[in-house]
Amino acid sequence: MPFSNFNFKYSKWRGISVILGGIIVHLALGSSYIIGNFSTYFISYMRMRNVSPDIQYTDTIWIVSVGTITTGFTMFLSGILEKRLGSRITILLAGWLMSGGLALTYFSIKKSFLMLLFSYGFLYGIGNSIAYPVSINCVMKWFPKKEGTVAGIVLTGYGVASFIWNPFITLYINPENEIPDFHINGEDYFSQKELLDRIPSCFLVLGIIFSVFTFVGGMLNCTPPSEEKIPDTILLPLTKNADHDENGEEEDEDEEHIEYDRQLIHKPETKKESLEREITPKMALKTRQFYLLWLILLFLNQSTDFFSSLYKAYGQTFIHNDYFLAMIGALGSVGNAISRLMWGFIGDKISFKWSMLILSIILAVLLCSLSLTELGGQYMYGLWVVLLYLTFPGTFALLPAATHRYFGKRYYLIIYGMLFSTHVVSGSVGCLLAIKLKPILEWHGMFLLSGGMAAVCMVFTLMYNEKCKEK
């Protein structure tokens, strides 16, 4: 095996390429945030084409809920698959399953809402939930002292995704900036024939694009040298006897690299690292901190699912400019990306507990005051949407690092997946709340309820203790 290839494989630059691969993968996975913009089109399609004549925008919550519940049941599989197949193969298979589900929606949207739930909710949700934590786990292994920061960097791809895909969807489907022209039951739907005709093929195009992204990102993924089992046969050419040039002189520079590589590969574990390996999923279930993290994630999700799914439908009630609403969604995605990087950095500096507490307070205030944007107009609405996206996505940079630090790296993927079982509850309850309470509480009451759930998240954050006594 050529030394140059070996040296590149285990050099520090390989860690940078893993980060880049993670960002590319998450540019595809982050398409989960396009539903707030996309739903105004495909719900209109299913209603106006009589696929589901009584469908409403709030039925979007069913798609979100199916995906969320699927995540709760399947994310722990990422840890099992990663151990059996490796991180690269796991990302590739999961990414293609997600992309395939999206592409199949080209057919399902023409058949029934139930089939749409299967392709865009279930299949898309399985692939997304399995691929999501694997690349994050890998970069945290490469940079163990900057877990929150590197997780935040990778997750900027997840956050910025809708900045790319929301304008793409709007320009593809609605290039003339037409406004919804069919009004019923307080909601406005698109009925323009040419616009509706472009909606199914948009799913197919996105599915193809995302399959390419996950392939490229997955191929850049790999585990760090200290995590790999290096066969002795690879090290044989790296002995002193093999390092002479044609004149019999040793290549000192190469020898230094070889020694560096050996140190990386054979670096002994510290006592702390050894103890971290003993925090098994079964032991995690016996800790108070696991359940506090579970509850924090539950109420955080519950407080934001309604907003992230229906922010555009709400904006349409007093803003009549489809391009403006799409632009706000795109700017929100920039805030989403910045949020993950910013809160990951803050979490490394001042701890998960205090970062999460500050985040929850800001989130509660913004959600409770969102209805005031009707008085301030479209620019205040746009500002509030961007501020919200600068806030709540930070949880998904803080939580992986907190889990990694408290429970250790060996079973991180499985334990992190277990935490996401909250999605089973939040998906079910969130769907019922949206469907049953929205007609009663209307938009204003739903946003106040969401803010109240963010306040509950604050209480559980205050109870969290970051010191791992079990170790």
CSV table of C-alpha atoms in Angstrom, one decimal:
chain,number,residue,atom,x,y,z
A,1,MET,CA,0.0,0.0,0.0
A,2,PRO,CA,1.6,3.3,-1.0
A,3,PHE,CA,2.7,5.4,1.9
A,4,SER,CA,1.2,8.6,0.5
A,5,ASN,CA,-2.3,6.9,0.5
A,6,PHE,CA,-1.8,5.7,4.0
A,7,ASN,CA,-0.6,9.1,5.2
A,8,PHE,CA,-3.6,10.9,3.6
A,9,LYS,CA,-6.1,8.4,5.1
A,10,TYR,CA,-4.9,9.1,8.6
A,11,SER,CA,-3.9,12.8,8.4
A,12,LYS,CA,-5.7,15.6,10.1
A,13,TRP,CA,-7.1,16.7,6.7
A,14,ARG,CA,-9.2,13.6,6.6
A,15,GLY,CA,-11.1,14.9,9.6
A,16,ILE,CA,-11.9,18.1,7.6
A,17,SER,CA,-13.2,16.0,4.7
A,18,VAL,CA,-15.5,14.2,7.1
A,19,ILE,CA,-16.9,17.5,8.3
A,20,LEU,CA,-17.4,18.5,4.6
A,21,GLY,CA,-19.1,15.2,3.9
A,22,GLY,CA,-21.4,15.6,7.0
A,23,ILE,CA,-22.4,19.1,5.8
A,24,ILE,CA,-23.3,17.7,2.3
A,25,VAL,CA,-25.3,14.9,3.8
A,26,HIS,CA,-27.2,17.3,6.0
A,27,LEU,CA,-28.0,19.6,3.1
A,28,ALA,CA,-30.2,16.7,1.9
A,29,LEU,CA,-31.5,15.7,5.3
A,30,GLY,CA,-32.4,19.3,6.2
A,31,SER,CA,-35.1,19.1,3.5
A,32,SER,CA,-37.4,18.1,6.3
A,33,TYR,CA,-37.8,21.9,6.9
A,34,ILE,CA,-39.1,22.6,3.4
A,35,ILE,CA,-42.6,21.3,4.4
A,36,GLY,CA,-43.7,24.6,5.7
A,37,ASN,CA,-43.3,26.1,2.2
A,38,PHE,CA,-43.9,23.0,0.1
A,39,SER,CA,-47.2,22.1,1.9
A,40,THR,CA,-49.0,25.2,0.5
A,41,TYR,CA,-48.5,23.7,-3.0
A,42,PHE,CA,-49.1,20.0,-2.6
A,43,ILE,CA,-52.1,20.4,-0.3
A,44,SER,CA,-53.5,22.7,-2.9
A,45,TYR,CA,-52.8,20.0,-5.5
A,46,MET,CA,-54.6,17.3,-3.6
A,47,ARG,CA,-57.6,19.5,-2.9
A,48,MET,CA,-58.0,21.0,-6.4
A,49,ARG,CA,-57.3,17.7,-8.2
A,50,ASN,CA,-59.9,15.9,-6.1
A,51,VAL,CA,-57.3,13.4,-4.8
A,52,SER,CA,-58.5,14.5,-1.3
A,53,PRO,CA,-61.2,17.1,-1.7
A,54,ASP,CA,-61.6,18.0,1.9
A,55,ILE,CA,-57.9,18.3,2.8
A,56,GLN,CA,-56.7,21.4,4.7
A,57,TYR,CA,-53.4,22.9,5.5
A,58,THR,CA,-53.5,21.6,9.1
A,59,ASP,CA,-53.5,18.1,7.6
A,60,THR,CA,-49.8,18.7,6.9
A,61,ILE,CA,-49.4,17.9,10.6
A,62,TRP,CA,-50.2,14.3,9.8
A,63,ILE,CA,-47.2,14.1,7.5
A,64,VAL,CA,-45.0,15.7,10.1
A,65,SER,CA,-46.4,13.4,12.8
A,66,VAL,CA,-45.8,10.2,10.8
A,67,GLY,CA,-42.2,11.2,10.1
A,68,THR,CA,-41.7,12.2,13.7
A,69,ILE,CA,-43.2,9.0,15.1
A,70,THR,CA,-41.1,7.0,12.6
A,71,THR,CA,-38.0,8.8,13.9
A,72,GLY,CA,-38.9,7.9,17.4
A,73,PHE,CA,-39.1,4.2,16.6
A,74,THR,CA,-36.2,3.9,14.2
A,75,MET,CA,-33.4,6.3,15.1
A,76,PHE,CA,-31.8,3.9,17.6
A,77,LEU,CA,-31.3,1.6,14.6
A,78,SER,CA,-28.6,4.0,13.4
A,79,GLY,CA,-26.3,2.8,16.2
A,80,ILE,CA,-26.9,-0.9,15.4
A,81,LEU,CA,-26.4,-0.4,11.7
A,82,GLU,CA,-23.3,1.7,12.1
A,83,LYS,CA,-21.7,-1.0,14.2
A,84,ARG,CA,-22.6,-3.7,11.7
A,85,LEU,CA,-22.1,-1.9,8.4
A,86,GLY,CA,-20.0,1.1,9.2
A,87,SER,CA,-20.9,4.7,9.1
A,88,ARG,CA,-20.4,5.1,5.3
A,89,ILE,CA,-22.7,2.3,4.2
A,90,THR,CA,-25.3,3.3,6.8
A,91,ILE,CA,-25.4,6.8,5.5
A,92,LEU,CA,-25.6,5.7,1.9
A,93,LEU,CA,-28.5,3.2,2.5
A,94,ALA,CA,-30.5,5.6,4.7
A,95,GLY,CA,-30.0,8.5,2.4
A,96,TRP,CA,-31.2,6.6,-0.6
A,97,LEU,CA,-34.2,5.4,1.3
A,98,MET,CA,-35.1,9.0,2.2
A,99,SER,CA,-34.5,10.1,-1.4
A,100,GLY,CA,-36.5,7.2,-2.7
A,101,GLY,CA,-39.4,8.0,-0.5
A,102,LEU,CA,-39.4,11.5,-1.8
A,103,ALA,CA,-39.2,10.4,-5.4
A,104,LEU,CA,-42.1,7.9,-4.9
A,105,THR,CA,-44.3,10.8,-3.9
A,106,TYR,CA,-44.4,11.7,-7.6
A,107,PHE,CA,-46.8,8.8,-7.8
A,108,SER,CA,-48.4,8.8,-4.4
A,109,ILE,CA,-49.6,12.4,-4.5
A,110,LYS,CA,-51.8,11.5,-7.4
A,111,LYS,CA,-53.4,8.5,-5.6
A,112,SER,CA,-54.4,9.3,-2.0
A,113,PHE,CA,-53.3,11.1,1.1
A,114,LEU,CA,-52.7,7.8,2.8
A,115,MET,CA,-50.1,6.8,0.1
A,116,LEU,CA,-48.6,10.3,0.5
A,117,LEU,CA,-48.2,9.6,4.3
A,118,PHE,CA,-46.4,6.3,3.4
A,119,SER,CA,-43.9,7.8,0.9
A,120,TYR,CA,-43.3,11.3,2.3
A,121,GLY,CA,-43.9,10.5,5.9
A,122,PHE,CA,-42.9,6.9,6.6
A,123,LEU,CA,-40.1,6.1,4.1
A,124,TYR,CA,-38.7,9.6,4.1
A,125,GLY,CA,-38.8,9.6,7.9
A,126,ILE,CA,-36.9,6.3,8.3
A,127,GLY,CA,-34.1,7.3,6.0
A,128,ASN,CA,-33.7,10.7,7.5
A,129,SER,CA,-33.7,9.5,11.1
A,130,ILE,CA,-31.1,6.8,10.6
A,131,ALA,CA,-28.7,9.0,8.5
A,132,TYR,CA,-29.0,12.0,10.8
A,133,PRO,CA,-27.0,11.1,13.9
A,134,VAL,CA,-24.3,8.9,12.2
A,135,SER,CA,-22.4,11.7,10.5
A,136,ILE,CA,-22.6,13.9,13.7
A,137,ASN,CA,-21.3,11.0,15.8
A,138,CYS,CA,-18.4,10.5,13.3
A,139,VAL,CA,-17.2,14.2,13.4
A,140,MET,CA,-17.4,14.2,17.2
A,141,LYS,CA,-15.1,11.3,17.3
A,142,TRP,CA,-12.6,13.2,15.1
A,143,PHE,CA,-12.7,16.3,17.3
A,144,PRO,CA,-13.6,15.0,20.8
A,145,LYS,CA,-12.6,18.3,22.5
A,146,LYS,CA,-14.9,20.4,20.4
A,147,GLU,CA,-18.0,18.2,20.2
A,148,GLY,CA,-20.6,21.0,20.3
A,149,THR,CA,-18.8,23.2,17.8
A,150,VAL,CA,-18.2,20.5,15.2
A,151,ALA,CA,-21.7,19.1,15.6
A,152,GLY,CA,-22.9,22.7,15.0
A,153,ILE,CA,-20.7,23.1,11.9
A,154,VAL,CA,-22.1,19.9,10.4
A,155,LEU,CA,-25.7,20.8,11.3
A,156,THR,CA,-25.3,24.2,9.5
A,157,GLY,CA,-25.9,22.0,6.4
A,158,TYR,CA,-29.2,20.8,7.9
A,159,GLY,CA,-30.2,24.3,8.8
A,160,VAL,CA,-29.2,26.0,5.6
A,161,ALA,CA,-30.8,23.3,3.4
A,162,SER,CA,-34.2,25.1,3.1
A,163,PHE,CA,-32.4,28.3,2.1
A,164,ILE,CA,-31.5,26.4,-1.0
A,165,TRP,CA,-34.6,24.2,-1.5
A,166,ASN,CA,-37.4,26.6,-0.6
A,167,PRO,CA,-36.5,29.1,-3.4
A,168,PHE,CA,-35.8,26.2,-5.7
A,169,ILE,CA,-39.3,24.7,-5.0
A,170,THR,CA,-41.0,28.1,-5.4
A,171,LEU,CA,-39.2,29.0,-8.6
A,172,TYR,CA,-39.9,25.5,-10.0
A,173,ILE,CA,-43.6,25.4,-9.2
A,174,ASN,CA,-44.6,29.1,-9.1
A,175,PRO,CA,-42.2,31.0,-11.4
A,176,GLU,CA,-44.8,33.7,-12.1
A,177,ASN,CA,-45.3,34.5,-8.3
A,178,GLU,CA,-49.0,33.7,-8.5
A,179,ILE,CA,-51.1,34.0,-5.3
A,180,PRO,CA,-53.6,31.5,-3.9
A,181,ASP,CA,-56.9,32.3,-5.7
A,182,PHE,CA,-59.3,29.8,-4.1
A,183,HIS,CA,-60.7,30.8,-0.7
A,184,ILE,CA,-62.6,28.4,1.6
A,185,ASN,CA,-63.0,28.0,5.3
A,186,GLY,CA,-60.6,30.9,6.0
A,187,GLU,CA,-57.7,29.3,3.9
A,188,ASP,CA,-56.4,30.2,0.5
A,189,TYR,CA,-55.4,27.6,-2.0
A,190,PHE,CA,-53.7,27.6,-5.4
A,191,SER,CA,-55.9,26.5,-8.3
A,192,GLN,CA,-53.9,27.6,-11.4
A,193,LYS,CA,-53.6,24.6,-13.7
A,194,GLU,CA,-50.0,25.0,-14.9
A,195,LEU,CA,-48.8,25.6,-11.4
A,196,LEU,CA,-50.5,22.4,-10.1
A,197,ASP,CA,-49.1,20.4,-13.0
A,198,ARG,CA,-45.5,21.1,-11.9
A,199,ILE,CA,-46.0,19.9,-8.3
A,200,PRO,CA,-45.6,16.1,-8.7
A,201,SER,CA,-42.5,16.3,-10.8
A,202,CYS,CA,-40.9,18.6,-8.2
A,203,PHE,CA,-40.9,15.6,-5.8
A,204,LEU,CA,-39.1,13.5,-8.4
A,205,VAL,CA,-36.4,16.1,-9.1
A,206,LEU,CA,-35.7,16.6,-5.4
A,207,GLY,CA,-35.4,12.9,-4.8
A,208,ILE,CA,-32.8,12.6,-7.5
A,209,ILE,CA,-30.8,15.6,-6.2
A,210,PHE,CA,-30.8,14.3,-2.6
A,211,SER,CA,-29.6,10.8,-3.7
A,212,VAL,CA,-26.6,12.5,-5.3
A,213,PHE,CA,-25.9,14.6,-2.2
A,214,THR,CA,-26.1,11.6,0.2
A,215,PHE,CA,-23.8,9.6,-2.1
A,216,VAL,CA,-21.1,12.3,-2.2
A,217,GLY,CA,-21.4,13.1,1.5
A,218,GLY,CA,-21.5,9.4,2.5
A,219,MET,CA,-18.3,8.6,0.5
A,220,LEU,CA,-16.4,11.3,2.3
A,221,ASN,CA,-17.4,9.8,5.7
A,222,CYS,CA,-15.0,7.6,7.7
A,223,THR,CA,-14.1,6.8,11.3
A,224,PRO,CA,-10.9,8.3,12.8
A,225,PRO,CA,-7.7,6.2,13.1
A,226,SER,CA,-8.1,5.5,16.8
A,227,GLU,CA,-11.5,3.9,16.0
A,228,GLU,CA,-10.3,1.6,13.2
A,229,LYS,CA,-8.8,-1.8,13.4
A,230,ILE,CA,-5.6,-1.6,11.3
A,231,PRO,CA,-4.3,-4.9,10.0
A,232,ASP,CA,-0.6,-5.7,10.8
A,233,THR,CA,-0.1,-6.2,7.0
A,234,ILE,CA,-0.7,-2.5,6.5
A,235,LEU,CA,2.0,-1.5,9.0
A,236,LEU,CA,4.6,-3.9,7.6
A,237,PRO,CA,5.8,-1.6,4.8
A,238,LEU,CA,6.2,1.2,7.3
A,239,THR,CA,9.1,-0.4,9.2
A,240,LYS,CA,12.6,1.2,9.1
A,241,ASN,CA,13.9,-1.3,6.6
A,242,ALA,CA,11.3,-0.3,4.1
A,243,ASP,CA,12.0,3.4,4.4
A,244,HIS,CA,15.3,3.6,2.4
A,245,ASP,CA,15.4,5.4,-0.8
A,246,GLU,CA,17.5,4.1,-3.8
A,247,ASN,CA,20.7,5.5,-2.3
A,248,GLY,CA,20.1,3.7,1.0
A,249,GLU,CA,19.2,6.9,2.9
A,250,GLU,CA,16.3,7.0,5.3
A,251,GLU,CA,13.5,9.3,4.5
A,252,ASP,CA,13.3,11.3,7.8
A,253,GLU,CA,10.2,13.2,6.9
A,254,ASP,CA,8.3,10.0,6.2
A,255,GLU,CA,9.6,8.5,9.4
A,256,GLU,CA,8.1,11.3,11.4
A,257,HIS,CA,4.7,10.8,9.7
A,258,ILE,CA,4.9,7.1,10.4
A,259,GLU,CA,5.6,7.7,14.1
A,260,TYR,CA,2.7,10.2,14.2
A,261,ASP,CA,0.4,7.7,12.5
A,262,ARG,CA,1.4,4.9,14.9
A,263,GLN,CA,0.7,7.2,17.9
A,264,LEU,CA,-2.8,7.9,16.5
A,265,ILE,CA,-3.5,4.2,15.8
A,266,HIS,CA,-2.1,2.8,19.1
A,267,LYS,CA,-2.9,5.7,21.4
A,268,PRO,CA,-3.8,4.1,24.7
A,269,GLU,CA,-7.2,4.9,26.3
A,270,THR,CA,-7.2,7.0,29.4
A,271,LYS,CA,-9.1,5.9,32.5
A,272,LYS,CA,-11.9,8.3,31.8
A,273,GLU,CA,-12.3,7.0,28.2
A,274,SER,CA,-12.3,3.5,29.5
A,275,LEU,CA,-15.1,4.3,32.0
A,276,GLU,CA,-17.1,6.1,29.3
A,277,ARG,CA,-17.3,2.8,27.4
A,278,GLU,CA,-19.2,1.2,30.3
A,279,ILE,CA,-22.3,3.5,30.0
A,280,THR,CA,-24.6,1.1,28.2
A,281,PRO,CA,-28.1,1.8,27.1
A,282,LYS,CA,-29.5,-0.3,29.9
A,283,MET,CA,-27.5,1.7,32.4
A,284,ALA,CA,-28.6,5.0,30.8
A,285,LEU,CA,-32.2,4.0,31.4
A,286,LYS,CA,-31.4,4.0,35.1
A,287,THR,CA,-30.1,7.5,35.2
A,288,ARG,CA,-32.2,10.6,36.1
A,289,GLN,CA,-30.4,12.7,33.4
A,290,PHE,CA,-31.6,10.5,30.6
A,291,TYR,CA,-35.2,11.2,31.4
A,292,LEU,CA,-34.5,14.9,31.9
A,293,LEU,CA,-32.9,15.1,28.5
A,294,TRP,CA,-35.9,13.1,27.1
A,295,LEU,CA,-38.4,15.6,28.6
A,296,ILE,CA,-36.4,18.6,27.4
A,297,LEU,CA,-36.5,17.2,23.9
A,298,LEU,CA,-40.2,16.3,24.1
A,299,PHE,CA,-41.4,19.8,25.2
A,300,LEU,CA,-39.0,21.5,22.8
A,301,ASN,CA,-40.4,19.5,19.9
A,302,GLN,CA,-43.9,20.0,21.0
A,303,SER,CA,-43.4,23.8,21.2
A,304,THR,CA,-42.0,24.2,17.7
A,305,ASP,CA,-43.7,21.5,15.5
A,306,PHE,CA,-46.8,23.6,14.9
A,307,PHE,CA,-44.8,26.7,14.0
A,308,SER,CA,-42.3,25.0,11.7
A,309,SER,CA,-45.0,23.2,9.8
A,310,LEU,CA,-47.5,26.0,9.3
A,311,TYR,CA,-45.6,29.3,9.5
A,312,LYS,CA,-46.3,30.0,5.8
A,313,ALA,CA,-50.0,29.1,6.0
A,314,TYR,CA,-50.3,31.5,9.0
A,315,GLY,CA,-48.4,34.2,7.0
A,316,GLN,CA,-50.8,33.8,4.1
A,317,THR,CA,-53.7,35.0,6.3
A,318,PHE,CA,-52.4,38.6,6.2
A,319,ILE,CA,-49.5,38.6,3.7
A,320,HIS,CA,-50.4,38.2,0.0
A,321,ASN,CA,-47.0,37.7,-1.6
A,322,ASP,CA,-45.8,34.2,-2.3
A,323,TYR,CA,-42.3,35.2,-3.1
A,324,PHE,CA,-41.9,37.2,0.1
A,325,LEU,CA,-43.1,34.2,2.2
A,326,ALA,CA,-40.7,31.9,0.3
A,327,MET,CA,-37.9,34.4,0.9
A,328,ILE,CA,-38.7,34.5,4.6
A,329,GLY,CA,-38.6,30.7,4.7
A,330,ALA,CA,-35.2,30.9,3.0
A,331,LEU,CA,-33.9,33.5,5.5
A,332,GLY,CA,-35.2,31.4,8.3
A,333,SER,CA,-33.1,28.5,7.0
A,334,VAL,CA,-30.0,30.8,7.2
A,335,GLY,CA,-31.0,31.5,10.8
A,336,ASN,CA,-31.4,27.7,11.3
A,337,ALA,CA,-27.8,27.1,10.1
A,338,ILE,CA,-26.4,29.9,12.2
A,339,SER,CA,-28.4,28.8,15.2
A,340,ARG,CA,-26.8,25.3,15.2
A,341,LEU,CA,-23.3,26.7,14.9
A,342,MET,CA,-23.8,29.5,17.4
A,343,TRP,CA,-25.5,27.4,20.1
A,344,GLY,CA,-23.0,24.5,19.6
A,345,PHE,CA,-20.2,27.0,20.3
A,346,ILE,CA,-22.0,28.6,23.2
A,347,GLY,CA,-22.6,25.1,24.7
A,348,ASP,CA,-18.9,24.3,24.6
A,349,LYS,CA,-18.2,27.6,26.4
A,350,ILE,CA,-20.9,27.8,29.1
A,351,SER,CA,-22.3,24.3,29.4
A,352,PHE,CA,-25.4,22.6,28.0
A,353,LYS,CA,-27.6,23.5,31.0
A,354,TRP,CA,-27.2,27.3,30.8
A,355,SER,CA,-27.2,27.4,27.0
A,356,MET,CA,-30.5,25.4,27.0
A,357,LEU,CA,-32.0,27.6,29.6
A,358,ILE,CA,-31.3,30.8,27.7
A,359,LEU,CA,-32.6,29.2,24.5
A,360,SER,CA,-35.8,28.1,26.1
A,361,ILE,CA,-36.5,31.6,27.6
A,362,ILE,CA,-36.0,33.3,24.2
A,363,LEU,CA,-38.1,30.6,22.5
A,364,ALA,CA,-41.1,31.1,24.9
A,365,VAL,CA,-41.1,34.9,24.5
A,366,LEU,CA,-40.9,34.7,20.6
A,367,LEU,CA,-43.7,32.1,20.3
A,368,CYS,CA,-46.0,33.9,22.7
A,369,SER,CA,-45.6,37.2,20.8
A,370,LEU,CA,-45.7,35.8,17.3
A,371,SER,CA,-49.4,36.8,16.8
A,372,LEU,CA,-48.4,40.5,17.3
A,373,THR,CA,-46.7,40.4,13.9
A,374,GLU,CA,-50.2,40.9,12.4
A,375,LEU,CA,-50.1,44.4,13.8
A,376,GLY,CA,-46.5,45.0,12.8
A,377,GLY,CA,-46.9,43.8,9.2
A,378,GLN,CA,-45.0,41.5,7.0
A,379,TYR,CA,-41.5,42.8,8.0
A,380,MET,CA,-42.1,42.2,11.7
A,381,TYR,CA,-43.5,38.7,10.8
A,382,GLY,CA,-40.3,38.0,8.8
A,383,LEU,CA,-38.1,39.2,11.6
A,384,TRP,CA,-40.0,36.9,14.1
A,385,VAL,CA,-39.7,33.9,11.8
A,386,VAL,CA,-35.9,34.4,11.4
A,387,LEU,CA,-35.5,35.0,15.2
A,388,LEU,CA,-37.3,31.7,15.9
A,389,TYR,CA,-35.1,29.9,13.5
A,390,LEU,CA,-32.1,31.4,15.2
A,391,THR,CA,-33.3,29.9,18.4
A,392,PHE,CA,-34.9,26.5,18.6
A,393,PRO,CA,-32.7,24.6,16.1
A,394,GLY,CA,-29.8,25.2,18.5
A,395,THR,CA,-31.2,22.4,20.6
A,396,PHE,CA,-30.1,19.9,18.0
A,397,ALA,CA,-26.5,21.0,18.3
A,398,LEU,CA,-26.6,21.1,22.1
A,399,LEU,CA,-28.2,17.8,22.7
A,400,PRO,CA,-25.8,15.5,20.8
A,401,ALA,CA,-22.8,17.0,22.6
A,402,ALA,CA,-24.6,16.7,26.0
A,403,THR,CA,-25.4,13.1,25.3
A,404,HIS,CA,-21.9,12.3,24.1
A,405,ARG,CA,-20.3,13.9,27.2
A,406,TYR,CA,-22.6,12.4,29.8
A,407,PHE,CA,-23.0,8.8,28.4
A,408,GLY,CA,-19.7,8.4,26.5
A,409,LYS,CA,-19.1,7.6,22.8
A,410,ARG,CA,-19.3,3.9,22.6
A,411,TYR,CA,-23.1,3.7,22.9
A,412,TYR,CA,-23.8,7.3,21.9
A,413,LEU,CA,-25.8,6.5,18.7
A,414,ILE,CA,-28.1,4.0,20.4
A,415,ILE,CA,-28.7,6.2,23.5
A,416,TYR,CA,-29.2,9.3,21.3
A,417,GLY,CA,-31.7,7.3,19.3
A,418,MET,CA,-33.5,6.3,22.5
A,419,LEU,CA,-33.9,10.0,23.4
A,420,PHE,CA,-35.6,10.5,20.1
A,421,SER,CA,-38.4,8.1,21.2
A,422,THR,CA,-39.9,11.4,22.4
A,423,HIS,CA,-40.9,11.8,18.8
A,424,VAL,CA,-43.5,9.0,19.2
A,425,VAL,CA,-45.2,11.1,21.8
A,426,SER,CA,-44.7,14.5,20.3
A,427,GLY,CA,-45.8,13.3,16.9
A,428,SER,CA,-49.0,11.8,18.2
A,429,VAL,CA,-49.9,14.5,20.7
A,430,GLY,CA,-48.9,17.3,18.3
A,431,CYS,CA,-51.1,16.0,15.6
A,432,LEU,CA,-54.1,15.8,17.8
A,433,LEU,CA,-53.5,19.2,19.3
A,434,ALA,CA,-53.2,20.8,15.9
A,435,ILE,CA,-56.3,19.1,14.5
A,436,LYS,CA,-58.6,19.4,17.5
A,437,LEU,CA,-57.4,22.6,19.2
A,438,LYS,CA,-56.7,24.8,16.1
A,439,PRO,CA,-60.4,25.4,15.3
A,440,ILE,CA,-61.0,26.3,19.0
A,441,LEU,CA,-57.9,28.3,19.9
A,442,GLU,CA,-57.1,29.6,16.4
A,443,TRP,CA,-53.7,30.8,15.5
A,444,HIS,CA,-53.2,33.1,18.5
A,445,GLY,CA,-54.1,30.5,21.1
A,446,MET,CA,-51.9,27.8,19.4
A,447,PHE,CA,-48.9,30.1,19.5
A,448,LEU,CA,-49.5,30.9,23.2
A,449,LEU,CA,-49.8,27.1,23.9
A,450,SER,CA,-46.5,26.5,22.1
A,451,GLY,CA,-44.8,29.2,24.2
A,452,GLY,CA,-46.1,27.6,27.3
A,453,MET,CA,-44.5,24.3,26.4
A,454,ALA,CA,-41.2,26.1,25.8
A,455,ALA,CA,-41.6,27.4,29.4
A,456,VAL,CA,-42.0,23.8,30.7
A,457,CYS,CA,-38.8,22.9,28.9
A,458,MET,CA,-37.1,25.6,31.0
A,459,VAL,CA,-38.2,23.8,34.2
A,460,PHE,CA,-36.7,20.5,33.2
A,461,THR,CA,-33.5,22.2,32.1
A,462,LEU,CA,-33.1,23.7,35.6
A,463,MET,CA,-33.3,20.2,37.0
A,464,TYR,CA,-30.6,18.8,34.8
A,465,ASN,CA,-27.2,18.0,36.4
A,466,GLU,CA,-24.3,17.8,33.9
A,467,LYS,CA,-21.9,16.0,36.3
A,468,CYS,CA,-21.9,12.3,35.6
A,469,LYS,CA,-21.9,10.6,39.0
A,470,GLU,CA,-22.5,7.2,37.5
A,471,LYS,CA,-19.0,7.3,36.1
